[in-house]
Coordinates of C-alpha atoms in Angstrom, one line a residue:
M43 CA 0.0 -0.1 0.0
A44 CA 1.3 3.4 -0.8
E45 CA 2.0 5.8 2.1
T46 CA 1.6 9.5 2.2
L47 CA 5.1 11.1 2.1
Q48 CA 5.8 14.6 3.0
S49 CA 8.9 16.4 1.5
G50 CA 8.6 20.1 1.7
A51 CA 5.7 21.2 -0.6
V52 CA 5.8 17.7 -2.5
R53 CA 3.4 15.2 -1.4
T54 CA 2.8 11.7 -2.7
P55 CA -1.0 11.0 -3.3
Q56 CA -2.1 8.1 -1.2
L57 CA -3.7 4.8 -2.1
V58 CA -5.4 2.8 0.5
R59 CA -7.3 -0.6 0.5
A60 CA -10.8 -0.4 0.0
A61 CA -11.3 -2.6 3.0
Q62 CA -9.6 0.1 5.2
V63 CA -12.0 2.8 3.6
A64 CA -14.8 0.6 4.7
R65 CA -13.6 0.2 8.3
E66 CA -12.6 3.8 8.7
A67 CA -15.2 5.9 6.8
E68 CA -18.3 7.1 8.5
V69 CA -21.2 5.1 7.2
R70 CA -24.5 7.2 7.2
Q71 CA -28.1 6.5 6.0
S72 CA -29.9 8.8 3.7
A73 CA -33.5 9.9 4.6
N74 CA -34.8 7.0 2.7
G75 CA -32.3 4.4 4.2
V76 CA -29.6 4.1 1.7
A77 CA -26.3 3.1 3.5
F78 CA -23.3 5.2 2.1
A79 CA -20.1 6.9 3.0
T80 CA -17.8 9.3 1.2
Y81 CA -14.0 9.3 1.3
G82 CA -11.4 11.7 -0.2
E83 CA -11.8 14.5 -2.7
T84 CA -14.9 13.3 -4.3
G85 CA -16.0 16.6 -6.1
V86 CA -19.6 15.9 -5.3
D87 CA -21.6 18.5 -3.5
A88 CA -23.5 17.3 -0.5
P89 CA -27.0 18.5 -1.8
D90 CA -26.4 16.6 -5.1
L91 CA -25.6 13.5 -3.4
D92 CA -28.4 13.6 -1.1
R93 CA -30.8 14.2 -3.9
M94 CA -29.4 11.2 -5.8
L95 CA -29.5 8.8 -2.8
E96 CA -33.0 9.9 -1.8
T97 CA -34.4 9.1 -5.2
V98 CA -34.5 5.4 -4.6
P99 CA -38.1 4.4 -3.5
A100 CA -38.4 2.7 -0.1
A101 CA -39.5 -0.7 -1.6
I102 CA -36.2 -0.9 -3.6
V103 CA -34.0 0.3 -0.7
A104 CA -35.3 -2.6 1.3
A105 CA -33.6 -5.0 -0.9
L106 CA -30.3 -3.1 -0.5
K107 CA -29.7 -3.8 3.2
S108 CA -26.4 -5.9 2.5
N109 CA -24.9 -3.1 0.4
T110 CA -23.1 0.0 1.4
Y111 CA -22.2 2.7 -1.3
Y112 CA -18.8 4.4 -0.9
F113 CA -18.2 7.4 -3.1
V114 CA -14.7 7.8 -3.7
P115 CA -12.4 9.8 -6.0
L116 CA -11.2 6.7 -7.9
A117 CA -11.5 3.0 -7.3
L118 CA -8.9 1.2 -9.1
R119 CA -9.0 -1.8 -11.4
E120 CA -5.2 -2.4 -11.1
N121 CA -2.5 -1.1 -8.6
P122 CA -0.3 1.3 -10.4
E123 CA 2.6 0.3 -8.2
T124 CA 2.6 -3.4 -9.2
G125 CA 0.6 -3.4 -12.4
E126 CA -1.5 -6.3 -11.0
S127 CA -5.3 -6.4 -11.5
T128 CA -7.7 -6.1 -8.6
E129 CA -10.2 -8.1 -10.7
T130 CA -11.0 -11.8 -9.9
D131 CA -9.5 -13.9 -12.8
A132 CA -12.8 -15.7 -14.1
K133 CA -10.6 -18.4 -15.7
A134 CA -8.6 -19.1 -12.5
S135 CA -9.6 -21.5 -9.7
T136 CA -8.9 -18.7 -7.1
P137 CA -9.2 -15.1 -7.1
T138 CA -6.0 -12.9 -7.4
N139 CA -4.5 -11.7 -4.1
E140 CA -4.2 -8.1 -5.1
P141 CA -6.6 -6.1 -3.0
T142 CA -9.0 -3.4 -4.4
M143 CA -7.4 0.1 -4.0
V144 CA -8.9 3.4 -3.6
A145 CA -7.3 6.8 -4.4
G146 CA -8.2 9.6 -2.0
E147 CA -7.8 12.2 -4.8
Y148 CA -7.5 12.4 -8.6
T149 CA -4.3 12.1 -10.4
D150 CA -3.8 11.2 -14.1
A151 CA -1.9 8.0 -13.2
F152 CA -4.6 6.7 -10.9
S153 CA -7.3 7.6 -13.5
D154 CA -5.7 5.5 -16.0
A155 CA -5.9 2.5 -13.5
A156 CA -9.4 3.1 -12.4
I157 CA -12.9 1.7 -13.1
C158 CA -16.4 3.1 -12.7
H159 CA -17.0 0.8 -9.7
R160 CA -15.8 -2.1 -7.8
N161 CA -17.7 -4.6 -5.7
V162 CA -15.9 -5.6 -2.5
E163 CA -17.0 -8.4 -0.1
L164 CA -16.7 -7.0 3.4
G165 CA -17.7 -10.2 5.3
S166 CA -20.9 -11.3 6.9
G167 CA -22.8 -11.2 3.8
N168 CA -22.0 -7.4 3.4
R169 CA -20.8 -5.8 0.2
G170 CA -19.1 -2.5 -0.4
V171 CA -19.7 -0.8 -3.7
F172 CA -17.1 1.8 -4.4
I173 CA -18.0 4.3 -7.0
S174 CA -15.4 6.5 -8.6
T175 CA -16.8 10.1 -8.5
R176 CA -13.9 11.7 -10.3
L177 CA -13.8 9.2 -13.2
L178 CA -17.4 9.6 -14.1
G179 CA -17.1 13.4 -14.5
D180 CA -20.6 14.9 -14.2
R181 CA -23.9 14.5 -12.3
F182 CA -25.6 12.6 -15.1
A183 CA -22.8 9.9 -15.4
L184 CA -22.5 9.5 -11.6
S185 CA -26.3 9.2 -11.1
F186 CA -26.6 6.6 -13.9
E187 CA -23.7 4.6 -12.4
F188 CA -25.4 4.6 -8.9
F189 CA -28.8 3.8 -10.2
I190 CA -27.6 0.8 -12.4
N191 CA -25.7 -0.6 -9.4
V192 CA -28.9 -0.1 -7.3
A193 CA -31.0 -1.9 -10.1
H194 CA -28.7 -4.8 -10.4
A195 CA -28.8 -5.3 -6.6
F196 CA -32.3 -5.1 -6.4
V197 CA -32.8 -7.7 -9.2
D198 CA -30.3 -10.1 -7.4
Q199 CA -32.4 -9.9 -4.3
A200 CA -36.0 -9.5 -5.4
G201 CA -36.1 -10.8 -9.0
V202 CA -38.3 -9.4 -11.8
P203 CA -41.9 -8.8 -11.4
A204 CA -44.2 -11.0 -13.7
S205 CA -46.0 -8.1 -15.0
F206 CA -42.7 -6.5 -16.3
A207 CA -41.5 -9.8 -17.6
D208 CA -44.6 -10.3 -19.6
L209 CA -44.6 -6.8 -21.1
V210 CA -40.9 -7.1 -22.2
W211 CA -41.2 -10.6 -23.7
K212 CA -44.3 -9.3 -25.6
Q213 CA -42.3 -6.4 -27.0
A214 CA -39.5 -8.8 -28.0
L215 CA -42.0 -11.1 -29.8
D216 CA -43.5 -7.9 -31.5
N217 CA -40.0 -7.0 -32.8
V218 CA -39.9 -3.7 -31.0
R219 CA -36.9 -1.8 -32.3
G220 CA -33.8 -1.6 -30.1
E221 CA -32.9 -2.1 -26.6
T222 CA -31.9 -0.4 -23.4
S223 CA -28.3 -1.8 -23.2
L224 CA -25.9 -3.9 -25.1
D225 CA -26.4 -6.8 -22.7
A226 CA -30.2 -6.9 -23.3
W227 CA -29.8 -6.5 -26.9
E228 CA -27.4 -9.3 -27.2
S229 CA -29.4 -11.7 -24.8
R230 CA -32.6 -10.9 -26.6
N231 CA -31.0 -11.9 -30.0
L232 CA -29.6 -15.0 -28.4
A233 CA -32.8 -16.0 -26.9
F234 CA -34.2 -16.3 -30.4
G235 CA -31.1 -18.2 -31.6
R236 CA -29.9 -15.2 -33.6
P237 CA -26.3 -13.8 -33.8
A238 CA -25.9 -11.5 -30.8
N239 CA -25.5 -8.3 -33.0
A240 CA -28.3 -9.2 -35.4
E241 CA -30.5 -6.3 -37.0
P242 CA -34.1 -6.6 -37.2
E243 CA -36.0 -6.7 -40.5
P244 CA -38.8 -4.2 -41.2
L245 CA -42.1 -4.9 -39.4
A246 CA -43.8 -5.2 -42.7
S247 CA -41.9 -8.3 -43.7
L248 CA -43.2 -10.3 -40.6
S249 CA -46.2 -12.6 -40.5
R250 CA -49.2 -12.5 -38.0
R251 CA -52.5 -14.3 -37.8
G252 CA -55.0 -12.2 -36.1
P253 CA -54.5 -9.1 -33.8
G254 CA -51.3 -9.5 -31.5
L255 CA -51.0 -13.2 -32.2
V256 CA -47.4 -14.0 -33.4
T257 CA -47.1 -17.0 -35.8
K258 CA -43.5 -16.8 -36.4
P259 CA -40.5 -15.5 -34.3
R260 CA -39.5 -12.2 -35.5
S261 CA -36.9 -12.5 -38.4
F262 CA -33.5 -11.0 -38.0
S263 CA -30.7 -11.1 -40.6
G264 CA -28.9 -14.3 -40.4
A265 CA -31.8 -16.2 -38.9
S266 CA -34.5 -18.3 -40.5
S267 CA -37.8 -16.5 -41.1
N268 CA -39.6 -19.9 -41.2
A269 CA -38.9 -21.2 -37.6
P270 CA -42.1 -21.7 -35.6
A271 CA -42.7 -19.6 -32.4
T272 CA -42.5 -22.5 -30.1
P273 CA -40.9 -22.9 -26.9
A274 CA -38.4 -25.2 -28.7
T275 CA -37.1 -22.1 -30.5
I276 CA -36.4 -20.2 -27.5
N277 CA -33.0 -20.4 -25.4
E278 CA -34.6 -20.1 -21.9
K279 CA -31.3 -19.1 -20.3
E280 CA -30.7 -16.3 -22.6
R281 CA -34.5 -15.2 -22.3
G282 CA -34.1 -15.0 -18.5
L283 CA -30.8 -13.0 -18.9
Y284 CA -32.7 -10.7 -21.3
I285 CA -35.5 -10.0 -19.0
D286 CA -33.2 -9.4 -15.9
S287 CA -31.1 -7.0 -18.0
A288 CA -34.1 -5.3 -19.4
F289 CA -35.7 -4.8 -15.9
S290 CA -32.4 -3.5 -14.4
D291 CA -32.0 -1.0 -17.1
A292 CA -35.6 0.1 -16.7
V293 CA -35.3 0.6 -13.0
A294 CA -32.0 2.6 -13.4
L295 CA -33.6 4.8 -16.2
Y296 CA -36.7 5.4 -14.1
L297 CA -34.6 6.4 -11.1
L298 CA -32.5 8.7 -13.5
S299 CA -35.7 10.3 -14.6
L300 CA -36.7 10.9 -11.0
A301 CA -33.3 12.6 -10.1
L302 CA -32.8 14.9 -13.1
D303 CA -34.2 15.7 -16.5
F304 CA -32.4 14.1 -19.3
D305 CA -32.8 13.6 -23.1
Y306 CA -33.2 9.8 -23.9
S307 CA -31.0 10.1 -26.9
E308 CA -27.9 10.9 -24.5
L309 CA -28.0 7.2 -23.7
R310 CA -27.3 6.2 -27.4
E311 CA -24.3 4.0 -28.0
R312 CA -23.0 2.7 -31.2
E313 CA -23.0 -1.0 -30.6
Y314 CA -26.8 -1.5 -30.5
P315 CA -29.9 0.5 -31.5
L316 CA -31.8 2.4 -28.8
L317 CA -35.1 1.0 -27.8
A318 CA -38.1 2.7 -29.4
P319 CA -39.4 5.6 -27.1
A320 CA -42.9 4.3 -26.9
A321 CA -41.7 0.9 -25.7
L322 CA -39.5 2.4 -23.2
A323 CA -42.3 4.7 -22.0
A324 CA -44.4 1.6 -21.4
R325 CA -41.6 -0.1 -19.3
L326 CA -41.0 3.0 -17.1
R327 CA -44.7 3.5 -16.5
L328 CA -45.0 0.0 -15.1
V329 CA -41.8 0.5 -13.0
A330 CA -43.4 3.7 -11.8
D331 CA -46.5 1.8 -10.8
L332 CA -44.6 -0.8 -9.0
F333 CA -42.3 1.8 -7.2
P334 CA -44.1 5.0 -6.9
P335 CA -41.8 8.0 -6.4
N336 CA -40.8 9.3 -3.0
Q337 CA -42.2 12.5 -1.8
G338 CA -40.7 15.4 -3.6
Y339 CA -40.0 13.5 -6.7
E340 CA -42.0 13.3 -9.9
F341 CA -42.1 11.0 -12.8
A342 CA -43.0 12.2 -16.3
V343 CA -42.4 11.2 -19.9
R344 CA -42.4 13.8 -22.4
Y345 CA -42.0 13.5 -26.2
R346 CA -40.2 16.1 -28.3
R347 CA -41.7 16.7 -31.7
R348 CA -39.7 16.5 -34.7
A349 CA -38.7 19.8 -36.2

């Protein structure tokens, strides 16, 4: 572990183990019950942090009891002093011995070795989620990073409501354009036996029998358009991963919409097409019904007309 060195006006920035931060930082609770702590020069104003934390509805907070969220300048994916990764090697039989490190302030060297967040098991079933505030750069990015972590933790504990799973799967069968993340997009394709990065064909080319009744799985490039829509054509593992990802994304986007106003197009990435706005609105409204906003927060979907 790096030590703080004093030599006149020159000071070497300090690295500490995440476990030490967890032991020494003061853990507090937001007004709605989220356990959190701050460490070092985070660059986040207290009112903005409170606003973000207090966004999470009580029903979701109840599933986060084993998580404490540590807002730190930088959580490192590797130790700059050794070059060794703090990640667990998924191909190895045992995890690497290099501990997760935290920088108490921003430097370019530490930034190069940093990652958006690191999960650290703290013992007795407790987990620390270390979020790099200085790597994320602005309120939008920090909020979304926090909310997607909250959403994944909630799904791990509580699962996906049947009503949401039904809605999302119907949208997939209806070949609704795009998705809310690369994970959801790839899992959705793989669930139908298509290449992970397949592109959908126009809706007009797809067959139906009666209103809303699908007689063929939606045809994507590289996939057969004649395969019957039977359970045998569905990869159930990927279907489950798709629904989990779609729900996590929807919860995170819903919380983001409560915390601040944002343009949906800001979420666009090159690797996959963004979900059609009307389909996203249907998902978010269902999430809002399941987890009504806390007092002082408002949920609204507004469409912008094309010029």
